[in-house]
């Protein structure tokens, strides 16, 4: 496996991007750039209506390939272009898709190069509709979408918000972040398909008074990377987060502040979960007394705060587990293997991800991590310094090798 296989899912993949004629067509230019930045080669097919909104020159300049617009004659690239495109395509994406193109795709029509190519492809297919709110809500459009969904098209639902026609509602092209995420999921291994994964992230904050808390330096980036990677690999992900970061697309976000709330959030969802990954930096202690109003310095000579231990979340979950697979993290400053190995055993974990936070490139807030994966038998695997999304992919790879995962005990077929 390449050094950054997980991060570069789209590298060297050919994405055939169909652009149909809606105002959101201008956003497809930026989408092209993002896909190319991810390492993909993008070949653009435009309908005639799309060319009313944006010039093929924009796309040919961005992609470095001529834009194909016709079945015959100039702009066709030859009579078998749809077949050549279909053979080259690792992914076929229509963005934006108008109501008209949805209707044609649902009916199996092939009266232009985009719809003809759509019939010829033999690769994952995605569609990102964009139109006026009333058009999108129409039964004809919804039924066409349902039909396409049943036939295996991935539907990237539109966002809600202000639309070009001046109204507000559902119909705006999905954010480009969501479209890129959907492309990545379409081409990522689906070895977590339908597994229910709970990920915790960020540093919990334990209040002292209404304006102060005891916290830690955790950014939440590692947990967010794990949530994103698990979703890309097919999981149904809930992210229980004490971090301030914006959530990755398509994961179910449960914001929490305190350790007790994180525990409650997990307990509520634990029975239905298959895998729990505790990437959060949970406060080990909290103030016994939380002042109802701001502590004023003139009222205090010095301030002594009495702390009590928080619940150990992983240990608490381990006591009531059925077959859930539990993964912990260990942020250490010394004796990495011994300390993390001890936590693995003490908390009844299936895997622990240890990192020495004093090493440059491994600490809180860093974009990278240097992790050691430790298994119950004492075996361990040292990973090099990698971007956190890549580390997340490696952790998920390790999870798939664990007996509890392979036996499917943590899988969808598990009896409840
Ligand atoms: N953890 C937890 N509940 C806590 C504290 C930690 O579930 N109250 C989890 C963390 O999310 C992490 C693992 O336990 O996955 C190890 O966390 P860490 O803080 O490194 O270990 P502790 O057990 O708290 O030990 P110490 O702080 O003494 O190193």
Tab-separated table of C-alpha atoms and ligand atoms in Angstrom:
chain	number	residue	atom	x	y	z
A	1	UNK	CA	0.000	0.000	0.000
A	2	UNK	CA	1.325	3.441	-0.937
A	3	UNK	CA	2.511	5.882	1.671
A	4	UNK	CA	-0.606	8.061	1.448
A	5	UNK	CA	-3.080	5.695	-0.150
A	6	UNK	CA	-5.964	6.738	2.073
A	7	UNK	CA	-5.548	10.446	1.575
A	8	UNK	CA	-5.220	10.168	-2.196
A	9	UNK	CA	-8.194	7.943	-2.970
A	10	UNK	CA	-8.805	9.888	-6.183
A	11	UNK	CA	-5.195	9.901	-7.349
A	12	UNK	CA	-4.831	8.741	-10.955
A	13	UNK	CA	-8.552	8.078	-11.195
A	14	UNK	CA	-10.466	9.317	-14.223
A	15	UNK	CA	-13.649	11.129	-13.349
A	16	UNK	CA	-16.043	11.857	-16.180
A	17	UNK	CA	-17.935	14.963	-15.113
A	18	UNK	CA	-21.236	15.598	-16.846
A	19	UNK	CA	-22.344	19.228	-16.629
A	20	UNK	CA	-25.960	19.987	-17.467
A	21	UNK	CA	-27.627	23.332	-17.986
A	22	UNK	CA	-28.418	24.989	-14.682
A	23	UNK	CA	-26.981	28.112	-13.103
A	24	UNK	CA	-24.965	25.930	-10.703
A	25	UNK	CA	-22.863	24.923	-13.742
A	26	UNK	CA	-20.438	27.700	-12.804
A	27	UNK	CA	-19.663	25.826	-9.564
A	28	UNK	CA	-18.554	22.803	-11.558
A	29	UNK	CA	-15.456	24.720	-12.625
A	30	UNK	CA	-14.309	24.925	-9.001
A	31	UNK	CA	-15.358	21.298	-8.515
A	32	UNK	CA	-13.022	20.332	-11.375
A	33	UNK	CA	-10.153	22.093	-9.637
A	34	UNK	CA	-10.832	20.333	-6.342
A	35	UNK	CA	-10.973	16.915	-8.020
A	36	UNK	CA	-7.750	17.621	-9.887
A	37	UNK	CA	-6.136	18.751	-6.608
A	38	UNK	CA	-7.073	15.328	-5.214
A	39	UNK	CA	-5.052	13.789	-8.018
A	40	UNK	CA	-7.890	12.863	-10.398
A	41	UNK	CA	-7.957	13.349	-14.158
A	42	UNK	CA	-11.238	15.023	-15.089
A	43	UNK	CA	-12.923	14.709	-18.490
A	44	UNK	CA	-15.871	17.044	-18.952
A	45	UNK	CA	-18.978	16.372	-21.007
A	46	UNK	CA	-21.409	19.288	-21.349
A	47	UNK	CA	-24.953	19.496	-22.603
A	48	UNK	CA	-25.886	22.301	-24.997
A	49	UNK	CA	-27.821	24.065	-22.253
A	50	UNK	CA	-24.784	23.945	-19.956
A	51	UNK	CA	-22.810	25.868	-22.576
A	52	UNK	CA	-25.322	28.715	-22.274
A	53	UNK	CA	-24.177	29.137	-18.674
A	54	UNK	CA	-20.443	28.489	-18.878
A	55	UNK	CA	-17.937	28.161	-21.684
A	56	UNK	CA	-16.307	24.820	-22.546
A	57	UNK	CA	-13.055	26.795	-22.643
A	58	UNK	CA	-13.210	27.200	-18.867
A	59	UNK	CA	-13.295	23.430	-18.402
A	60	UNK	CA	-10.764	22.585	-21.085
A	61	UNK	CA	-8.352	25.076	-19.523
A	62	UNK	CA	-8.858	23.628	-16.050
A	63	UNK	CA	-8.712	19.968	-17.046
A	64	UNK	CA	-6.159	20.090	-19.855
A	65	UNK	CA	-8.532	18.036	-22.028
A	66	UNK	CA	-10.936	19.098	-24.765
A	67	UNK	CA	-14.504	19.334	-23.541
A	68	UNK	CA	-16.909	17.020	-25.323
A	69	UNK	CA	-20.330	18.322	-26.190
A	70	UNK	CA	-21.802	16.460	-29.179
A	71	UNK	CA	-22.421	12.907	-30.355
A	72	UNK	CA	-21.625	13.805	-33.969
A	73	UNK	CA	-19.451	16.358	-35.728
A	74	UNK	CA	-17.416	19.122	-34.098
A	75	UNK	CA	-17.272	18.726	-30.300
A	76	UNK	CA	-17.850	14.991	-30.532
A	77	UNK	CA	-14.232	13.782	-30.549
A	78	UNK	CA	-15.343	10.987	-32.934
A	79	UNK	CA	-18.310	8.595	-33.208
A	80	UNK	CA	-17.188	6.303	-30.379
A	81	UNK	CA	-16.354	8.994	-27.858
A	82	UNK	CA	-19.032	7.831	-25.409
A	83	UNK	CA	-17.508	4.341	-25.437
A	84	UNK	CA	-13.952	5.656	-24.986
A	85	UNK	CA	-15.081	7.905	-22.159
A	86	UNK	CA	-17.008	5.091	-20.540
A	87	UNK	CA	-13.968	2.767	-20.735
A	88	UNK	CA	-11.702	5.408	-19.223
A	89	UNK	CA	-14.088	6.353	-16.412
A	90	UNK	CA	-13.440	5.202	-12.859
A	91	UNK	CA	-16.324	7.394	-11.761
A	92	UNK	CA	-19.156	9.114	-13.597
A	93	UNK	CA	-20.528	12.224	-11.899
A	94	UNK	CA	-23.288	14.525	-13.095
A	95	UNK	CA	-23.030	17.912	-11.360
A	96	UNK	CA	-25.163	19.888	-11.605
A	97	UNK	CA	-28.000	17.648	-12.738
A	98	UNK	CA	-31.093	19.492	-13.924
A	99	UNK	CA	-34.636	18.151	-13.659
A	100	UNK	CA	-34.453	17.510	-17.396
A	101	UNK	CA	-31.300	15.387	-17.213
A	102	UNK	CA	-32.729	13.423	-14.271
A	103	UNK	CA	-35.791	12.666	-16.357
A	104	UNK	CA	-33.703	11.528	-19.299
A	105	UNK	CA	-31.436	9.359	-17.173
A	106	UNK	CA	-34.413	7.782	-15.429
A	107	UNK	CA	-36.069	7.081	-18.784
A	108	UNK	CA	-32.863	5.684	-20.276
A	109	UNK	CA	-32.823	8.241	-23.088
A	110	UNK	CA	-29.621	8.866	-24.984
A	111	UNK	CA	-30.104	11.929	-27.150
A	112	UNK	CA	-26.876	13.749	-26.325
A	113	UNK	CA	-23.318	12.847	-25.377
A	114	UNK	CA	-23.906	13.105	-21.624
A	115	UNK	CA	-26.893	10.742	-21.529
A	116	UNK	CA	-25.319	8.385	-24.074
A	117	UNK	CA	-22.151	8.167	-21.971
A	118	UNK	CA	-24.273	7.599	-18.852
A	119	UNK	CA	-25.714	4.477	-20.471
A	120	UNK	CA	-22.308	3.251	-21.624
A	121	UNK	CA	-20.420	3.514	-18.319
A	122	UNK	CA	-19.669	0.529	-16.118
A	123	UNK	CA	-18.349	2.321	-13.033
A	124	UNK	CA	-19.818	3.976	-9.926
A	125	UNK	CA	-22.239	6.753	-10.877
A	126	UNK	CA	-23.130	9.827	-8.841
A	127	UNK	CA	-25.575	12.619	-9.418
A	128	UNK	CA	-25.809	16.016	-7.734
A	129	UNK	CA	-29.160	17.645	-8.564
A	130	UNK	CA	-29.583	21.428	-8.452
A	131	UNK	CA	-32.762	23.319	-9.289
A	132	UNK	CA	-35.505	25.571	-7.974
A	133	UNK	CA	-37.132	24.406	-4.734
A	134	UNK	CA	-40.542	23.731	-6.317
A	135	UNK	CA	-39.007	21.859	-9.215
A	136	UNK	CA	-37.000	19.713	-6.811
A	137	UNK	CA	-40.078	18.940	-4.704
A	138	UNK	CA	-42.160	17.839	-7.727
A	139	UNK	CA	-43.290	14.228	-7.665
A	140	UNK	CA	-41.842	13.646	-11.143
A	141	UNK	CA	-38.380	14.727	-10.021
A	142	UNK	CA	-38.519	12.838	-6.740
A	143	UNK	CA	-39.743	9.679	-8.436
A	144	UNK	CA	-36.999	9.931	-11.025
A	145	UNK	CA	-34.442	10.313	-8.247
A	146	UNK	CA	-35.851	7.310	-6.383
A	147	UNK	CA	-35.712	5.271	-9.544
A	148	UNK	CA	-32.101	6.252	-10.176
A	149	UNK	CA	-31.230	5.514	-6.525
A	150	UNK	CA	-32.758	2.028	-6.834
A	151	UNK	CA	-30.711	1.460	-9.976
A	152	UNK	CA	-27.513	2.155	-8.080
A	153	UNK	CA	-26.902	5.841	-8.679
A	154	UNK	CA	-25.490	7.632	-5.636
A	155	UNK	CA	-27.604	10.734	-5.070
A	156	UNK	CA	-25.843	13.723	-3.553
A	157	UNK	CA	-28.842	15.528	-2.080
A	158	UNK	CA	-28.991	19.277	-2.672
A	159	UNK	CA	-28.354	21.698	0.169
A	160	UNK	CA	-30.979	23.965	1.606
A	161	UNK	CA	-30.431	27.688	1.361
A	162	UNK	CA	-30.697	30.743	-0.810
A	163	UNK	CA	-31.256	29.812	-4.453
A	164	UNK	CA	-30.318	31.731	-7.597
A	165	UNK	CA	-34.026	32.219	-8.370
A	166	UNK	CA	-34.352	34.347	-5.214
A	167	UNK	CA	-36.182	31.756	-3.095
A	168	UNK	CA	-34.920	29.784	-0.137
A	169	UNK	CA	-35.254	26.035	0.243
A	170	UNK	CA	-33.855	22.685	-0.842
A	171	UNK	CA	-32.418	22.733	-4.332
A	172	UNK	CA	-28.987	24.341	-4.118
A	173	UNK	CA	-26.168	22.201	-5.489
A	174	UNK	CA	-24.563	20.253	-2.612
A	175	UNK	CA	-21.467	21.962	-1.248
A	176	UNK	CA	-18.371	21.089	-3.231
A	177	UNK	CA	-16.942	19.572	-0.043
A	178	UNK	CA	-19.893	17.152	0.052
A	179	UNK	CA	-19.520	16.314	-3.636
A	180	UNK	CA	-15.795	15.595	-3.294
A	181	UNK	CA	-16.522	13.506	-0.176
A	182	UNK	CA	-19.108	11.495	-2.128
A	183	UNK	CA	-16.572	10.901	-4.926
A	184	UNK	CA	-14.035	9.683	-2.387
A	185	UNK	CA	-16.584	7.350	-0.793
A	186	UNK	CA	-17.579	6.021	-4.209
A	187	UNK	CA	-13.977	4.930	-4.846
A	188	UNK	CA	-12.808	4.035	-1.313
A	189	UNK	CA	-12.821	0.403	-0.135
A	190	UNK	CA	-16.209	-0.314	1.419
A	191	UNK	CA	-14.961	-2.625	4.157
A	192	UNK	CA	-16.930	-0.723	6.837
A	193	UNK	CA	-20.174	-0.849	4.874
A	194	UNK	CA	-23.151	-0.564	7.227
A	195	UNK	CA	-20.968	-0.840	10.331
A	196	UNK	CA	-22.112	1.597	12.959
A	197	UNK	CA	-19.112	3.510	14.200
A	198	UNK	CA	-19.030	5.910	17.143
A	199	UNK	CA	-16.060	8.275	17.199
A	200	UNK	CA	-15.263	10.744	19.968
A	201	UNK	CA	-13.119	13.791	19.357
A	202	UNK	CA	-11.722	16.893	20.993
A	203	UNK	CA	-10.868	17.822	24.543
A	204	UNK	CA	-13.677	17.893	27.077
A	205	UNK	CA	-14.116	21.104	29.078
A	206	UNK	CA	-15.017	20.885	32.743
A	207	UNK	CA	-16.638	24.097	33.967
A	208	UNK	CA	-15.413	26.069	36.983
A	209	UNK	CA	-17.912	28.899	36.701
A	210	UNK	CA	-20.023	30.330	33.841
A	211	UNK	CA	-16.934	31.719	32.044
A	212	UNK	CA	-14.072	29.365	32.912
A	213	UNK	CA	-13.277	25.725	32.419
A	214	UNK	CA	-10.489	23.215	32.826
A	215	UNK	CA	-9.541	21.894	29.420
A	216	UNK	CA	-6.696	20.499	27.346
A	217	UNK	CA	-4.969	21.211	24.051
A	218	UNK	CA	-6.708	18.538	21.954
A	219	UNK	CA	-7.959	19.986	18.646
A	220	UNK	CA	-10.173	17.072	17.635
A	221	UNK	CA	-8.453	16.696	14.245
A	222	UNK	CA	-7.580	13.011	14.731
A	223	UNK	CA	-11.148	12.082	15.689
A	224	UNK	CA	-12.552	14.084	12.780
A	225	UNK	CA	-10.181	12.348	10.384
A	226	UNK	CA	-11.353	8.981	11.740
A	227	UNK	CA	-15.019	9.926	11.361
A	228	UNK	CA	-14.405	11.023	7.790
A	229	UNK	CA	-12.362	7.955	6.890
A	230	UNK	CA	-14.927	5.557	8.384
A	231	UNK	CA	-17.725	7.286	6.436
A	232	UNK	CA	-15.690	7.095	3.228
A	233	UNK	CA	-15.278	3.370	3.836
A	234	UNK	CA	-19.013	2.840	4.090
A	235	UNK	CA	-19.724	3.171	7.817
A	236	UNK	CA	-22.661	4.920	9.438
A	237	UNK	CA	-20.774	7.345	11.628
A	238	UNK	CA	-21.749	9.307	14.713
A	239	UNK	CA	-19.169	11.804	15.904
A	240	UNK	CA	-19.507	12.731	19.571
A	241	UNK	CA	-17.444	15.832	19.641
A	242	UNK	CA	-16.071	18.240	22.203
A	243	UNK	CA	-14.176	20.021	19.423
A	244	UNK	CA	-15.071	23.356	17.832
A	245	UNK	CA	-14.142	22.198	14.319
A	246	UNK	CA	-16.849	22.201	11.624
A	247	UNK	CA	-18.092	18.620	11.201
A	248	UNK	CA	-16.970	16.515	8.263
A	249	UNK	CA	-19.757	16.086	5.709
A	250	UNK	CA	-22.376	13.356	6.109
A	251	UNK	CA	-21.557	12.278	9.663
A	252	UNK	CA	-24.081	12.573	12.445
A	253	UNK	CA	-22.666	15.146	14.887
A	254	UNK	CA	-23.425	15.113	18.618
A	255	UNK	CA	-21.808	18.157	20.233
A	256	UNK	CA	-20.812	17.773	23.885
A	257	UNK	CA	-18.798	19.816	26.365
A	258	UNK	CA	-18.105	17.777	29.500
A	259	UNK	CA	-16.839	14.230	30.044
A	260	UNK	CA	-20.180	13.321	31.642
A	261	UNK	CA	-22.043	14.436	28.492
A	262	UNK	CA	-19.661	12.465	26.299
A	263	UNK	CA	-20.305	9.354	28.400
A	264	UNK	CA	-24.088	9.910	28.242
A	265	UNK	CA	-23.915	10.421	24.447
A	266	UNK	CA	-22.015	7.160	24.055
A	267	UNK	CA	-24.219	5.200	26.446
A	268	UNK	CA	-27.310	6.237	24.504
A	269	UNK	CA	-25.861	4.867	21.258
A	270	UNK	CA	-23.642	2.058	22.516
A	271	UNK	CA	-26.059	-0.867	22.205
A	272	UNK	CA	-26.551	-0.191	18.499
A	273	UNK	CA	-22.853	0.435	17.800
A	274	UNK	CA	-20.356	-1.952	16.230
A	275	UNK	CA	-17.147	-0.016	16.764
A	276	UNK	CA	-16.261	2.709	19.282
A	277	UNK	CA	-13.131	4.789	18.693
A	278	UNK	CA	-12.236	7.014	21.644
A	279	UNK	CA	-9.973	9.637	20.107
A	280	UNK	CA	-11.181	12.305	22.541
A	281	UNK	CA	-8.906	13.683	25.205
A	282	UNK	CA	-11.264	13.233	28.124
A	283	UNK	CA	-10.601	15.286	31.244
A	284	UNK	CA	-9.561	12.963	34.060
A	285	UNK	CA	-10.675	15.439	36.734
A	286	UNK	CA	-13.440	17.983	37.121
A	287	UNK	CA	-14.138	20.683	39.710
A	288	UNK	CA	-16.311	19.352	42.537
A	289	UNK	CA	-18.094	22.693	42.810
A	290	UNK	CA	-19.191	24.659	39.764
A	291	UNK	CA	-19.849	28.264	40.805
A	292	UNK	CA	-23.226	29.556	39.647
A	293	UNK	CA	-21.757	32.991	38.960
A	294	UNK	CA	-18.379	34.283	37.911
A	295	UNK	CA	-15.693	33.853	40.560
A	296	UNK	CA	-14.391	37.377	41.306
A	297	UNK	CA	-10.771	37.851	42.181
A	298	UNK	CA	-11.520	40.361	44.941
A	299	UNK	CA	-13.499	37.643	46.783
A	300	UNK	CA	-10.457	35.345	46.865
A	301	UNK	CA	-7.031	35.655	48.393
A	302	UNK	CA	-6.013	32.625	46.434
A	303	UNK	CA	-8.225	30.148	44.613
A	304	UNK	CA	-8.113	26.487	45.515
A	305	UNK	CA	-10.103	24.245	43.229
A	306	UNK	CA	-11.072	20.845	44.548
A	307	UNK	CA	-11.100	18.294	41.728
A	308	UNK	CA	-12.697	14.861	41.578
A	309	UNK	CA	-12.090	12.138	38.991
A	310	UNK	CA	-14.423	11.892	36.000
A	311	UNK	CA	-15.836	8.526	34.981
A	312	UNK	CA	-13.445	6.474	32.849
A	313	UNK	CA	-15.617	6.287	29.739
A	314	UNK	CA	-13.895	3.368	28.003
A	315	UNK	CA	-13.737	1.285	31.159
A	316	UNK	CA	-17.430	2.014	31.815
A	317	UNK	CA	-18.397	0.947	28.290
A	318	UNK	CA	-16.188	-2.152	28.452
A	319	UNK	CA	-18.214	-3.368	31.455
A	320	UNK	CA	-21.505	-3.343	29.540
A	321	UNK	CA	-20.207	-4.307	26.102
A	322	UNK	CA	-21.800	-7.101	24.137
A	323	UNK	CA	-19.527	-7.433	21.165
A	324	UNK	CA	-18.620	-3.862	20.423
A	325	UNK	CA	-15.071	-3.392	19.275
A	326	UNK	CA	-13.328	-0.797	21.467
A	327	UNK	CA	-10.389	1.315	20.317
A	328	UNK	CA	-8.594	3.689	22.666
A	329	UNK	CA	-5.899	6.295	22.295
A	330	UNK	CA	-2.978	6.887	24.601
A	331	UNK	CA	-1.272	10.248	24.580
A	332	UNK	CA	1.987	9.696	26.407
A	333	UNK	CA	5.111	11.674	27.163
A	334	UNK	CA	7.282	8.681	28.173
A	335	UNK	CA	7.393	4.835	28.202
A	336	UNK	CA	4.976	4.724	25.276
A	337	UNK	CA	4.674	0.958	24.814
A	338	UNK	CA	4.488	0.101	28.507
A	339	UNK	CA	1.993	2.827	29.409
A	340	UNK	CA	-0.242	2.317	26.403
A	341	UNK	CA	-0.071	-1.478	26.707
A	342	UNK	CA	-1.180	-1.174	30.314
A	343	UNK	CA	-4.193	0.994	29.296
A	344	UNK	CA	-5.124	-1.507	26.580
A	345	UNK	CA	-5.331	-4.305	29.135
A	346	UNK	CA	-6.866	-2.251	31.955
A	347	UNK	CA	-9.656	-0.872	29.751
A	348	UNK	CA	-10.373	-4.155	27.919
A	349	UNK	CA	-9.603	-2.706	24.479
A	350	UNK	CA	-9.214	-4.422	21.105
A	351	UNK	CA	-6.620	-1.896	19.934
A	352	UNK	CA	-4.845	1.147	21.310
A	353	UNK	CA	-3.314	3.941	19.283
A	354	UNK	CA	-0.354	5.326	21.172
A	355	UNK	CA	1.489	8.483	20.406
A	356	UNK	CA	4.280	10.341	22.097
A	357	UNK	CA	2.945	13.869	22.119
A	358	UNK	CA	6.370	15.357	22.816
A	359	UNK	CA	7.617	14.371	19.335
A	360	UNK	CA	7.422	17.107	16.697
A	361	UNK	CA	4.650	16.187	14.251
A	362	UNK	CA	2.695	14.150	16.798
A	363	UNK	CA	1.318	16.622	19.315
A	364	UNK	CA	-2.091	18.187	19.877
A	365	UNK	CA	-3.295	20.400	17.047
A	366	UNK	CA	-0.727	19.013	14.593
A	367	UNK	CA	-1.805	18.151	11.017
A	368	UNK	CA	0.191	14.932	11.256
A	369	UNK	CA	0.586	12.156	13.780
A	370	UNK	CA	3.184	9.520	14.595
A	371	UNK	CA	1.237	6.587	15.942
A	372	UNK	CA	2.042	3.133	17.250
A	373	UNK	CA	-0.790	0.610	17.024
A	374	UNK	CA	-0.721	-1.873	19.890
A	375	UNK	CA	-2.716	-5.125	19.850
A	376	UNK	CA	-3.877	-7.243	22.823
A	377	UNK	CA	-1.208	-9.918	22.235
A	378	UNK	CA	1.497	-7.299	22.708
A	379	UNK	CA	2.324	-7.041	19.008
A	380	UNK	CA	2.677	-3.508	17.779
A	381	UNK	CA	3.099	-1.609	14.540
A	382	UNK	CA	4.905	1.715	14.328
A	383	UNK	CA	3.579	4.089	11.705
A	384	UNK	CA	5.714	6.846	10.201
A	385	UNK	CA	4.754	10.494	10.457
A	386	UNK	CA	1.635	10.821	8.301
A	387	UNK	CA	-1.246	13.236	7.748
A	388	UNK	CA	-4.022	12.512	10.237
A	389	UNK	CA	-6.420	11.290	7.523
A	390	UNK	CA	-3.799	8.757	6.460
A	391	UNK	CA	-3.279	7.677	10.080
A	392	UNK	CA	-7.060	7.271	10.283
A	393	UNK	CA	-6.997	4.991	7.223
A	394	UNK	CA	-4.228	2.893	8.814
A	395	UNK	CA	-6.175	2.599	12.081
A	396	UNK	CA	-9.240	1.417	10.146
A	397	UNK	CA	-7.033	-1.061	8.246
A	398	UNK	CA	-5.859	-2.407	11.618
A	399	UNK	CA	-9.441	-2.662	12.899
A	400	UNK	CA	-10.400	-4.804	9.905
A	401	UNK	CA	-7.747	-7.350	10.931
A	402	UNK	CA	-9.140	-7.780	14.445
A	403	UNK	CA	-10.972	-11.043	15.150
A	404	UNK	CA	-14.029	-9.262	16.546
A	405	UNK	CA	-14.399	-7.322	13.289
A	406	UNK	CA	-13.738	-10.308	11.038
A	407	UNK	CA	-16.102	-12.620	12.871
A	408	UNK	CA	-18.719	-10.013	12.076
A	409	UNK	CA	-19.606	-9.816	15.745
A	410	UNK	CA	-19.315	-6.081	15.451
A	411	UNK	CA	-21.039	-6.096	12.091
A	412	UNK	CA	-24.570	-5.487	10.903
A	413	UNK	CA	-25.478	-9.152	11.108
A	414	UNK	CA	-24.911	-9.107	14.883
A	415	UNK	CA	-28.019	-10.116	16.800
A	416	UNK	CA	-29.381	-7.404	19.084
B	1	LIG	N1	-10.496	7.961	28.408
B	1	LIG	C1	-11.773	7.669	28.809
B	1	LIG	N2	-12.281	8.250	29.935
B	1	LIG	C2	-11.522	9.080	30.687
B	1	LIG	C3	-10.194	9.352	30.281
B	1	LIG	C4	-9.718	8.761	29.144
B	1	LIG	O1	-12.462	6.898	28.147
B	1	LIG	N3	-12.032	9.630	31.775
B	1	LIG	C5	-10.007	7.324	27.173
B	1	LIG	C6	-9.389	8.277	26.174
B	1	LIG	O2	-10.346	8.758	25.263
B	1	LIG	C7	-8.368	7.409	25.483
B	1	LIG	C8	-7.952	6.422	26.567
B	1	LIG	O3	-8.977	6.454	27.548
B	1	LIG	O4	-8.922	6.691	24.425
B	1	LIG	C9	-6.660	6.757	27.242
B	1	LIG	O5	-6.697	8.103	27.661
B	1	LIG	P1	-5.495	8.740	28.494
B	1	LIG	O6	-5.902	10.079	29.014
B	1	LIG	O7	-4.220	8.637	27.714
B	1	LIG	O8	-5.390	7.718	29.644
B	1	LIG	P2	-5.918	7.696	31.079
B	1	LIG	O9	-6.567	6.379	31.289
B	1	LIG	O10	-6.730	8.909	31.391
B	1	LIG	O11	-4.549	7.703	31.902
B	1	LIG	P3	-3.524	8.904	32.213
B	1	LIG	O12	-4.237	10.195	31.930
B	1	LIG	O13	-3.207	8.693	33.644
B	1	LIG	O14	-2.342	8.678	31.309
